[in-house]
Coordinates of C-alpha atoms and ligand atoms in Angstrom, one line a residue:
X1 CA -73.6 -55.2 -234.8
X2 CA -73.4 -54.4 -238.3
X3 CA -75.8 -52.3 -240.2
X4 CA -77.6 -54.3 -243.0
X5 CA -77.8 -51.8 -245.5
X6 CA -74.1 -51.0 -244.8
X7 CA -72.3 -51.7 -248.5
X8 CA -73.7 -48.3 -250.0
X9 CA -72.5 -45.8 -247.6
X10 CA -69.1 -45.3 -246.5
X11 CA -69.9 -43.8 -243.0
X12 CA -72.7 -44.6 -241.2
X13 CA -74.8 -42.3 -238.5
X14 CA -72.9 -41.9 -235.2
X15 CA -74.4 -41.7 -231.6
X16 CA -77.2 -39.7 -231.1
X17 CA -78.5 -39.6 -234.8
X18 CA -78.1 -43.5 -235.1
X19 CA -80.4 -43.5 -231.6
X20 CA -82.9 -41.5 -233.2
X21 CA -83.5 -43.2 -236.3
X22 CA -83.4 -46.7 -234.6
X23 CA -86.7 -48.0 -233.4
X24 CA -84.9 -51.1 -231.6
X25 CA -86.7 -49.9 -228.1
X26 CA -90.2 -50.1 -229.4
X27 CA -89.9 -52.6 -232.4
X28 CA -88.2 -55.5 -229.8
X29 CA -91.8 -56.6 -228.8
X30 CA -91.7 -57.8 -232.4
X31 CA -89.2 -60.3 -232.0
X32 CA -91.2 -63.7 -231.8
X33 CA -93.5 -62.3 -235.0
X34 CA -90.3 -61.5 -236.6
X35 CA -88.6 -64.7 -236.0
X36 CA -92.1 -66.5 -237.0
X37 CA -91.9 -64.8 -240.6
X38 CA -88.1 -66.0 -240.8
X39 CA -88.9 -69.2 -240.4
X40 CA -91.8 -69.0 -243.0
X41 CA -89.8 -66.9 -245.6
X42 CA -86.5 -69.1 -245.2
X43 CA -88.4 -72.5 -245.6
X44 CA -90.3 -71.2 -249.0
X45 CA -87.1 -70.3 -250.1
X46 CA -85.4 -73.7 -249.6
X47 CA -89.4 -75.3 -251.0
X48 CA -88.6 -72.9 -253.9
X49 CA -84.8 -74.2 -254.4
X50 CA -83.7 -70.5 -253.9
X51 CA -81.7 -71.2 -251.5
X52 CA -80.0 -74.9 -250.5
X53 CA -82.6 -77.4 -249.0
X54 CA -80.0 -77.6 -245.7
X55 CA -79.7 -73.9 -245.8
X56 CA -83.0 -73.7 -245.5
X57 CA -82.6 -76.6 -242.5
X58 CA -79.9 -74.6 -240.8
X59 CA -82.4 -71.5 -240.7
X60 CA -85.1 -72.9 -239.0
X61 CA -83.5 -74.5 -237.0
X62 CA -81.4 -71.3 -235.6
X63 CA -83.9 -69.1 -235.8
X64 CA -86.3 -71.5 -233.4
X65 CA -83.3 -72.0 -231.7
X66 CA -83.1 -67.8 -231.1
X67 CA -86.5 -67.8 -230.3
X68 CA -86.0 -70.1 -227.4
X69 CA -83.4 -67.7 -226.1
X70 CA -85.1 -64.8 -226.4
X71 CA -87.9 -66.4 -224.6
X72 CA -85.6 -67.8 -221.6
X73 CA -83.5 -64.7 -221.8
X74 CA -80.4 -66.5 -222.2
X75 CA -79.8 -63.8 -226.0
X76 CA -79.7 -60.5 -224.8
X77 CA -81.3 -57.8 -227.5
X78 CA -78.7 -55.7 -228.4
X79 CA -79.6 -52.6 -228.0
X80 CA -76.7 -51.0 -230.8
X81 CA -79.0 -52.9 -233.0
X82 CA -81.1 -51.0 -235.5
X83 CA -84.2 -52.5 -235.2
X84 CA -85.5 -56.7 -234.4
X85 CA -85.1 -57.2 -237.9
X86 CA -81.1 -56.3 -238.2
X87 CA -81.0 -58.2 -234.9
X88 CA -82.5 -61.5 -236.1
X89 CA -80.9 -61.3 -238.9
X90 CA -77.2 -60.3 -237.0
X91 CA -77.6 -63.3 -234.6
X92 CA -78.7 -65.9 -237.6
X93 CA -75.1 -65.0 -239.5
X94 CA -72.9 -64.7 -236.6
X95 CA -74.0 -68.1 -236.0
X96 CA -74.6 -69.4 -239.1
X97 CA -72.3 -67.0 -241.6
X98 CA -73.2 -67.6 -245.4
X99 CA -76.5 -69.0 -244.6
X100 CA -77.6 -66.2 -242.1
X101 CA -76.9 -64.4 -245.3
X102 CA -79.5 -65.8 -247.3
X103 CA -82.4 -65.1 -245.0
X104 CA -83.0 -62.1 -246.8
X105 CA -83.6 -63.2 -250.3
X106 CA -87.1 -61.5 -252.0
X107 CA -87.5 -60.0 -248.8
X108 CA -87.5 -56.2 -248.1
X109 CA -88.0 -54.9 -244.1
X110 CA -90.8 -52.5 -245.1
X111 CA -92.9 -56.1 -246.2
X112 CA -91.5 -57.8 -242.9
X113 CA -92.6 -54.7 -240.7
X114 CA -95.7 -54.8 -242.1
X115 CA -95.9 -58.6 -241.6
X116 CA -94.8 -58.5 -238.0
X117 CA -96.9 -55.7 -236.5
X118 CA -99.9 -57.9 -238.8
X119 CA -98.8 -60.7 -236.9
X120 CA -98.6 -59.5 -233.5
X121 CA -102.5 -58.1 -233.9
X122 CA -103.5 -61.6 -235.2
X123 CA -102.3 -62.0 -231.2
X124 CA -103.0 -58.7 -229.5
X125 CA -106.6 -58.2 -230.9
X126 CA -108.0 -61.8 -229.6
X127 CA -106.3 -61.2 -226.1
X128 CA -107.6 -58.1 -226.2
X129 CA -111.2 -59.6 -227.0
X130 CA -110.9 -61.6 -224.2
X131 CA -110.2 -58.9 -221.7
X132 CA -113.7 -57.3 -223.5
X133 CA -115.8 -60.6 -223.2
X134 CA -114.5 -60.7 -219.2
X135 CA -115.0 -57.7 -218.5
X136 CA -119.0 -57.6 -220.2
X137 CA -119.5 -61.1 -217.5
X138 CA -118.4 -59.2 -215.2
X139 CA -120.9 -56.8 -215.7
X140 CA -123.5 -58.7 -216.6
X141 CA -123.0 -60.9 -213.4
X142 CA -123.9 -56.9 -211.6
X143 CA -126.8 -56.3 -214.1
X144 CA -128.5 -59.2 -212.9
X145 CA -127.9 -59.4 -209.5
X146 CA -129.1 -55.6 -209.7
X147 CA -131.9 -56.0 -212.4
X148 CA -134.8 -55.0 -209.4
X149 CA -132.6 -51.9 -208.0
X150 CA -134.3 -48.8 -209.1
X151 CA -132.5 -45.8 -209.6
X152 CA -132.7 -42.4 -211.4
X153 CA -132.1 -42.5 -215.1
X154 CA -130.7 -39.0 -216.4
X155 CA -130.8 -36.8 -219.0
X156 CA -129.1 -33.4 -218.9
X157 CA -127.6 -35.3 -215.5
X158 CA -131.1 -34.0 -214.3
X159 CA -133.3 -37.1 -212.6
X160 CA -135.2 -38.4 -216.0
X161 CA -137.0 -41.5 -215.0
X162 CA -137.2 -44.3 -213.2
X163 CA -134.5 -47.0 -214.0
X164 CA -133.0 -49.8 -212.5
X165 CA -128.6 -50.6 -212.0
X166 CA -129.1 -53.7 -214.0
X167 CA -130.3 -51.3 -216.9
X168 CA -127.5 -48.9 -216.4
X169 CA -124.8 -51.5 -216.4
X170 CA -126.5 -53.9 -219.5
X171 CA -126.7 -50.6 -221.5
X172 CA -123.0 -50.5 -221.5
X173 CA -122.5 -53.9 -222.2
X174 CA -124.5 -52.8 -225.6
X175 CA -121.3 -50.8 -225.9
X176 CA -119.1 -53.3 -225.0
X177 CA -120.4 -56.0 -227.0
X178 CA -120.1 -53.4 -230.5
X179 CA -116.5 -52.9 -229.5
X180 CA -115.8 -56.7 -229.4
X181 CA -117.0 -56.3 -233.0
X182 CA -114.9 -53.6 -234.1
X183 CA -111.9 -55.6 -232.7
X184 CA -112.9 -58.6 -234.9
X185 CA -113.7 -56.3 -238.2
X186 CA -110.0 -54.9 -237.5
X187 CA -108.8 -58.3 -237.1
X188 CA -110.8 -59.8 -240.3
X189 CA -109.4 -57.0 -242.6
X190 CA -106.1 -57.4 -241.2
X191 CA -105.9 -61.4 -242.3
X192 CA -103.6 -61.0 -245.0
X193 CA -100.3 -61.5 -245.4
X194 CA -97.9 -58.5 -246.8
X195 CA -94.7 -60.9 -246.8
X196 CA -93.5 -61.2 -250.4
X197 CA -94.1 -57.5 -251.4
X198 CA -90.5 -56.5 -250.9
X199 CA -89.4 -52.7 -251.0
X200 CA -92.7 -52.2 -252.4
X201 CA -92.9 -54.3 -255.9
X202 CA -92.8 -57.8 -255.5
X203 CA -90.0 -59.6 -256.6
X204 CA -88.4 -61.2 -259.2
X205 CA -87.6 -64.5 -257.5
X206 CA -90.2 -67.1 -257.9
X207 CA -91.4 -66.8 -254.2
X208 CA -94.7 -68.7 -252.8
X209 CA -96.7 -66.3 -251.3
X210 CA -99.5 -68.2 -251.0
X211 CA -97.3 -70.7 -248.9
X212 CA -95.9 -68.1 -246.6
X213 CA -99.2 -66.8 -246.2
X214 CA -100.6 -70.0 -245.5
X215 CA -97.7 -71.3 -243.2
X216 CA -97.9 -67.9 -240.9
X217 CA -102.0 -68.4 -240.1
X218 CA -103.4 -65.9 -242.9
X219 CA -106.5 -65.8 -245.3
X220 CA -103.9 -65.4 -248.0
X221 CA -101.6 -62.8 -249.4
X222 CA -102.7 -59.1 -250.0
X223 CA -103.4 -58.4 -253.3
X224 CA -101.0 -55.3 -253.9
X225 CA -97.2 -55.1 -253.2
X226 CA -97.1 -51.9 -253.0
X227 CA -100.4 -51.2 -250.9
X228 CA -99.3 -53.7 -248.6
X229 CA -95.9 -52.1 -247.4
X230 CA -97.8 -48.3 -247.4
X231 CA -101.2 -49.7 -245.9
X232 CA -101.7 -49.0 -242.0
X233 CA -105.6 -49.2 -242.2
X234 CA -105.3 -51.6 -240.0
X235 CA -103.2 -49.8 -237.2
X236 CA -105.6 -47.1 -237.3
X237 CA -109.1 -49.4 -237.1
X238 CA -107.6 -51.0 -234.4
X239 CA -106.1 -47.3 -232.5
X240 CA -109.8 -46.6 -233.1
X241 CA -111.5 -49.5 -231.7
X242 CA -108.9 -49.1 -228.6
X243 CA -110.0 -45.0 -228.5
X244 CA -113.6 -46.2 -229.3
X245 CA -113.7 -48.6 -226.0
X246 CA -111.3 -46.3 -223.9
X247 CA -114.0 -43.7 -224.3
X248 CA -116.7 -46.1 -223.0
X249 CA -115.2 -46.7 -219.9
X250 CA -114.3 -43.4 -219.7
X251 CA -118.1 -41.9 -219.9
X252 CA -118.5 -45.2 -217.4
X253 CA -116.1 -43.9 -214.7
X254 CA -117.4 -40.8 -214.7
X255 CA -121.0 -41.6 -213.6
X256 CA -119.0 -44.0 -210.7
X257 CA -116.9 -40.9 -209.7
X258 CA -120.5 -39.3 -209.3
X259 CA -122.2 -42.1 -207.8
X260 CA -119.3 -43.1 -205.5
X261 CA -119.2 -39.0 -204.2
X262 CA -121.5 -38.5 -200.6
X263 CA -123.7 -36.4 -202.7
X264 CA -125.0 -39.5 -204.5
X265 CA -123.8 -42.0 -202.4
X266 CA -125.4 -45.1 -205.3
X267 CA -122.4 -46.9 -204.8
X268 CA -119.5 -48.0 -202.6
X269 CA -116.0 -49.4 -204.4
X270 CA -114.3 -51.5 -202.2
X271 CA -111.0 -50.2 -200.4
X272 CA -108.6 -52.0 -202.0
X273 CA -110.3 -50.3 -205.6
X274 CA -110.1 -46.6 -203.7
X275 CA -106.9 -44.6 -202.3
X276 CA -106.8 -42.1 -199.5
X277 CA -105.3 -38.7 -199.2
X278 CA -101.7 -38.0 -197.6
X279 CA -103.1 -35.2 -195.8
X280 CA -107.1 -35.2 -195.4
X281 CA -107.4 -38.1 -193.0
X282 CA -110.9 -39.1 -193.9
X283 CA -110.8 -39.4 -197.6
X284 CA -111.6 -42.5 -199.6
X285 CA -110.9 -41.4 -203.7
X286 CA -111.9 -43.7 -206.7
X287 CA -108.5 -43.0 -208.2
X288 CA -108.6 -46.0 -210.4
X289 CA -111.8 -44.9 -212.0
X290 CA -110.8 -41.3 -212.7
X291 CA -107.2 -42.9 -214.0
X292 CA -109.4 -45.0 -216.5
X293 CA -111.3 -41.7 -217.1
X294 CA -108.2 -39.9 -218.0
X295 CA -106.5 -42.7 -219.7
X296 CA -108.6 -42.5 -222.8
X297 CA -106.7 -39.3 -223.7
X298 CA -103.7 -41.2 -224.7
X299 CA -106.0 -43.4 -227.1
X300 CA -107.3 -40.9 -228.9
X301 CA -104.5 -38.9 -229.2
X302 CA -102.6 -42.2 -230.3
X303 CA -105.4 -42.0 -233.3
X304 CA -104.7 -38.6 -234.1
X305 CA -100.9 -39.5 -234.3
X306 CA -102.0 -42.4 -236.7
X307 CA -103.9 -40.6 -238.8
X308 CA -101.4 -37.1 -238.9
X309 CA -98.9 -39.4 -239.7
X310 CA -100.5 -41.0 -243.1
X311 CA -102.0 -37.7 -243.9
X312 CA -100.0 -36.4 -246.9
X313 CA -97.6 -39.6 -246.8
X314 CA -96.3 -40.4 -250.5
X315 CA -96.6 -43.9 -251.4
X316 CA -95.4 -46.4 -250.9
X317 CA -92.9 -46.7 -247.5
X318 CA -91.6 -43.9 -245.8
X319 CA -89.3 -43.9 -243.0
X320 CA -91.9 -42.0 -240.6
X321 CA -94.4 -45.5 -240.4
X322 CA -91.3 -46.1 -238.2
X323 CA -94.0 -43.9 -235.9
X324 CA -96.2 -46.3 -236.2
X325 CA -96.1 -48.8 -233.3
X326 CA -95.6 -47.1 -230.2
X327 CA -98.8 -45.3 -230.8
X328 CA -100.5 -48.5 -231.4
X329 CA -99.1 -50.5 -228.2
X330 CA -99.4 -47.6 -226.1
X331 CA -103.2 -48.0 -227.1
X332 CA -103.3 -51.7 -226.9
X333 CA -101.1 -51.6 -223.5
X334 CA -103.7 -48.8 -222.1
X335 CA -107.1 -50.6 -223.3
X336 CA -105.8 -53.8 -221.6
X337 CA -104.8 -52.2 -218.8
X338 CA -108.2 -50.2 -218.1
X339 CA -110.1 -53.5 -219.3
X340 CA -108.6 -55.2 -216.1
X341 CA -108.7 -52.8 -213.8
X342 CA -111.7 -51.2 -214.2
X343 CA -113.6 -54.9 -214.1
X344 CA -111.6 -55.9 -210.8
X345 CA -113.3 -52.3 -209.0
X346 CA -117.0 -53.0 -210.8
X347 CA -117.0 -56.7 -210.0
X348 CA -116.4 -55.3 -206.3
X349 CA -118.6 -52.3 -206.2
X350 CA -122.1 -52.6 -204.2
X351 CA -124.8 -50.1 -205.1
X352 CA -126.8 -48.7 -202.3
X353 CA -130.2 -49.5 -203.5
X354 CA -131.8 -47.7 -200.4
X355 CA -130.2 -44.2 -201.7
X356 CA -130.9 -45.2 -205.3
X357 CA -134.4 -45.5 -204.3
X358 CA -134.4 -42.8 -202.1
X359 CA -133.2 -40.3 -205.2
X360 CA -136.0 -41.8 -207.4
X361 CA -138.7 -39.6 -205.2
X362 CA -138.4 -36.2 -205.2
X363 CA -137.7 -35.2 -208.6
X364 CA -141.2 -36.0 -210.1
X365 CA -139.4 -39.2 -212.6
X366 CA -142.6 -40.1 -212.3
X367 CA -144.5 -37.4 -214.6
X368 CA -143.7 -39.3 -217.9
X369 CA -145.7 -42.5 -216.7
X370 CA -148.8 -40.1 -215.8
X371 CA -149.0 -38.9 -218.6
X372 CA -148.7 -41.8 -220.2
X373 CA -151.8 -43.4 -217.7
X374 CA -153.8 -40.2 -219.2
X375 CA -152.4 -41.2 -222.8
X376 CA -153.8 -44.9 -222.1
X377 CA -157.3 -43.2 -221.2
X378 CA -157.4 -41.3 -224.6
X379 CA -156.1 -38.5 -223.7
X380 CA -154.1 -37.0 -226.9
X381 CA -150.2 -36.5 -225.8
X382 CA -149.5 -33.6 -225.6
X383 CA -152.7 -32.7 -224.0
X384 CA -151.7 -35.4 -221.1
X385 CA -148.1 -34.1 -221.1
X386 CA -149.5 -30.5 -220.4
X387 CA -152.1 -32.1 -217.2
X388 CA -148.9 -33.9 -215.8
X389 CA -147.2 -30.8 -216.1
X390 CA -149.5 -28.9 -214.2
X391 CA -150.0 -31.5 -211.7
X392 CA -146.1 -31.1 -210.7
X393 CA -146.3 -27.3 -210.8
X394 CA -149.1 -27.9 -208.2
X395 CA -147.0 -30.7 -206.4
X396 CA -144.3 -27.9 -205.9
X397 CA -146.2 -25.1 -204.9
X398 CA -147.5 -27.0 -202.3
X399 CA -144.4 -28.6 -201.4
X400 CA -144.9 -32.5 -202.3
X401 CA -142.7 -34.6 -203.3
X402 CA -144.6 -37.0 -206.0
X403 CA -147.8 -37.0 -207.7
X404 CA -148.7 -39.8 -205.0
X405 CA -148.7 -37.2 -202.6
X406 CA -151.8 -35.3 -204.2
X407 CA -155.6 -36.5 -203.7
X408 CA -157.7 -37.4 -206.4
X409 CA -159.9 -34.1 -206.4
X410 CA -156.4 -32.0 -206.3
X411 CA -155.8 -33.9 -209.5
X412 CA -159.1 -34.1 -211.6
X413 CA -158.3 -30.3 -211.2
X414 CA -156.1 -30.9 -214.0
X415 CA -157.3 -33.9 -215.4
X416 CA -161.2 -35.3 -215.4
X417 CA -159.2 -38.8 -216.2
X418 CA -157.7 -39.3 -213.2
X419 CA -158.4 -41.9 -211.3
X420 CA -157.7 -44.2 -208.2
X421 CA -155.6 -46.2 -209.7
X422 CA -153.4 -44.0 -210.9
X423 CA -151.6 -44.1 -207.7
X424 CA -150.2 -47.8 -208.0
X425 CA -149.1 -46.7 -211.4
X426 CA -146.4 -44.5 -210.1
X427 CA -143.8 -46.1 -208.1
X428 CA -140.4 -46.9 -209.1
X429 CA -141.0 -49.9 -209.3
X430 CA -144.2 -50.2 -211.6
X431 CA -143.1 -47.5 -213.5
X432 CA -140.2 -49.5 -213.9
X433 CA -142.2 -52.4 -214.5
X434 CA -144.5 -50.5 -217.7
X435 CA -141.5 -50.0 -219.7
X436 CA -141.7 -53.4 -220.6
X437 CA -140.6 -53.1 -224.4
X438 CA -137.7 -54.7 -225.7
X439 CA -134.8 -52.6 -225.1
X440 CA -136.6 -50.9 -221.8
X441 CA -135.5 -51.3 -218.5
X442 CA -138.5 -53.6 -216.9
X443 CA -136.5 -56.7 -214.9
X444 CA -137.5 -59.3 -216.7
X445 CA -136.9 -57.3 -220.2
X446 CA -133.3 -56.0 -218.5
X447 CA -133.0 -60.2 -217.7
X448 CA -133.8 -61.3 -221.4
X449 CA -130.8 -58.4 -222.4
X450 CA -128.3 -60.1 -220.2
X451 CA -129.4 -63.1 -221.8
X452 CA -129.0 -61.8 -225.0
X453 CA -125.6 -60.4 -224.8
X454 CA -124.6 -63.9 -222.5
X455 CA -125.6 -65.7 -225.8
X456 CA -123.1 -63.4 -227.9
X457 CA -120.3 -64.0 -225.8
X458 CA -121.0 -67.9 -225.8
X459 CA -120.9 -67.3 -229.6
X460 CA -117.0 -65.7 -229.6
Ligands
LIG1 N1 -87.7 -50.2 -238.5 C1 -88.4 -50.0 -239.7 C2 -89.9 -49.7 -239.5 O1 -90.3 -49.9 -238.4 C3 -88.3 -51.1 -240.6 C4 -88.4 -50.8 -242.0 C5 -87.2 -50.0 -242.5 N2 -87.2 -49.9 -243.9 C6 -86.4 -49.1 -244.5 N3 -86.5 -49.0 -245.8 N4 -85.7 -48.2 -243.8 O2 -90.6 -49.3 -240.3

């Protein structure tokens, strides 16, 4: 397949140095986008009288005609090609000769590069918003069914207080739910089409861009040729909203690695979401969630690659935004991936809400709510922070294992305050039950959350 930039130079690279500066093996995923913008660019230009009206027939109807292939597999990518532009391009004038020719008119690759990985976001993003929304009902179906389980909430991964599973797992839809957003930011800035910018300066041809625009789904045309072949803002919001979301589910993992480990024992991920060991008979290992753990590497170094590569990058094109989109599908391809699999082992995990409760005693989680009873009796903070403080240091010195466990005169000791019903105030559950607020993790505040975030996902 000839090269298309092949009338200036009398040899071209041979080999290995043609392999390396073709980007055929990673670009080919463009091919439908690419095609798509053909068929835009072509009929313009026969719209325009640029080229023939029938030309301008014959293109379309070829290129759908190659798309059609490509989508059966009946055209085999070449894979001497340069790139899925020279391709498309090479198939269209075999077929067509003069006509295939013309395809090209106003139109440089760096402005159809930039259209077609636009393009394929316009697709990738909302799939990829998808896979975000399932995965959040996924876990919101677990929040609620779990909104009553207490369990240790932790700071310092030391026992804090008192939560419940369904608070745990809504707090991350939180997360969830502000990724979905940065996805649709990425995909709002994104909505304009670069096709019509050429090299990097327009063109002199009286092109429609606004047509082209129009006819290929966007807001409208970017405003600056040459920003629009040089711009990859929107390959690096989007690397970041992939690194932002791989990182979420990495943090995630990791507290189901712990929970899932006999120490904890909080959970239990179904078989088919575990793997044994070739040699230790008795293992059951939550590979998948340690693989989602150590996926996020990959996204955030794809983001550093992003961003090294633009640093210092003269404007406008430059041969090494060729770089570009592997990063960027390796992220997309590794968000999706993790989205999936790590919402097929939640939606399967069970919590053991015996051991859950069982770790909520022990650790005195609930000194904050005592001091808080003393607070509620007038008792200035720090004052009642100090009397619930003393209170444990007498619980462990005599070696109990909650406040409960000390009588009323072993507690006016510390505080005059105390009284009787202090005692009802400090189970999991009720102390559960105080932290009613909105944003707290009291049932039916953790139930009005699910319904919150339910509501946003109705919403898109
Ligand atoms: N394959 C190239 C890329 O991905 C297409 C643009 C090439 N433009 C050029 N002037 N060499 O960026």
């Amino acid at each position: 397949m000839p090269v298309l930039w092949a009338g200036r130079l009398t040899e071209k690279p041979e080999g290995e140095a043609f392999a390396f500066q073709a980007s055929l093996a990673v670009d080919r995923r463009l091919a439908q986008e690419d095609i798509a913008g053909s068929r835009a660019h072509a009929a313009m230009l026969g719209e325009r009288g640029i080229i023939p009206a029938e030309t301008a027939r014959d293109l379309d109807r070829e290129l759908a005609r190659i798309a059609g292939e490509l989508e059966a597999g009946t055209l085999a990518i070449d894979p001497g090609a340069e790139d899925i532009h020279s391709f498309i391009e090479g198939v269209l004038t075999e077929r067509l000769g003069d006509p295939g020719r013309m395809v090209h008119a106003g139109r440089s690759r760096n402005d159809q590069v930039a259209l077609d990985f636009r393009l394929y976001l316009k697709r990738a993003i909302p799939e990829l918003g998808a896979e975000l929304s399932e995965t959040m009902k996924a876990l919101l179906d677990q929040a609620e069914k779990y909104a009553g389980a207490v369990m240790p909430g932790y700071t310092h991964l030391q026992r804090a207080q008192p939560v419940t599973a369904g608070y745990y797992l809504s707090a991350w839809c939180a997360a969830l739910d502000r990724d979905r957003g940065r996805f649709a930011d990425a995909l709002t800035r994104l909505d304009e089409c670069p096709l019509g910018a050429g090299a990097l300066a327009g063109s002199g041809l009286p092109l429609d861009r606004e047509a082209t625009a129009k006819a290929l789904g966007f807001r409208g045309p970017t405003l600056n040729a040459m920003d629009s072949v040089a711009d990859r803002d929107f390959a690096l919001e989007t690397a970041s909203a992939c690194a932002i979301t791989a990182v979420h589910l990495s943090r995630f993992c990791e507290d189901l690695i712990l929970w899932a480990s006999e120490e904890f024992r909080f959970i239990r991920l179904a078989d088919s979401w575990s793997t044994g060991s070739s040699i230790m008979p008795q293992k059951k290992n939550p590979d998948f969630a340690e693989l989602i753990r150590g996926k996020a590497g990959r996204t955030a170094g794809n983001l550093v690659t992003l961003l090294t590569l633009l640093k210092g990058l003269p404007y406008a094109y430059d041969k090494d935004l060729q770089e570009d989109k592997e990063s960027l599908f390796d992220s997309l391809d590794t968000v999706r991936s993790c989205l999936r699999m790590f919402r097929g082992m939640t939606a399967s995990m069970v919590f053991n809400t015996e051991a859950m409760e069982a770790a909520c005693v022990g650790g005195f989680l609930e000194a904050t709510d005592a001091a808080e009873y003393l607070v509620r009796k007038g008792l200035p903070f720090r004052r009642a922070h100090e009397a619930a403080a003393l209170v444990v240091r007498d619980c462990i010195r005599a070696g109990q294992r909650s406040i409960g466990e000390r009588s009323l005169p072993e507690l006016k000791v510390r505080s005059e305050l105390f009284e009787a019903d202090l005692y009802q105030a400090l189970s999991p559950a009720a102390c559960v039950a105080a932290r009613n607020l909105p944003g707290g993790p009291a049932p039916e505040e953790v139930r009005r959350q699910i319904r919150v975030l339910r509501e946003r996902l109705a919403l898109g």
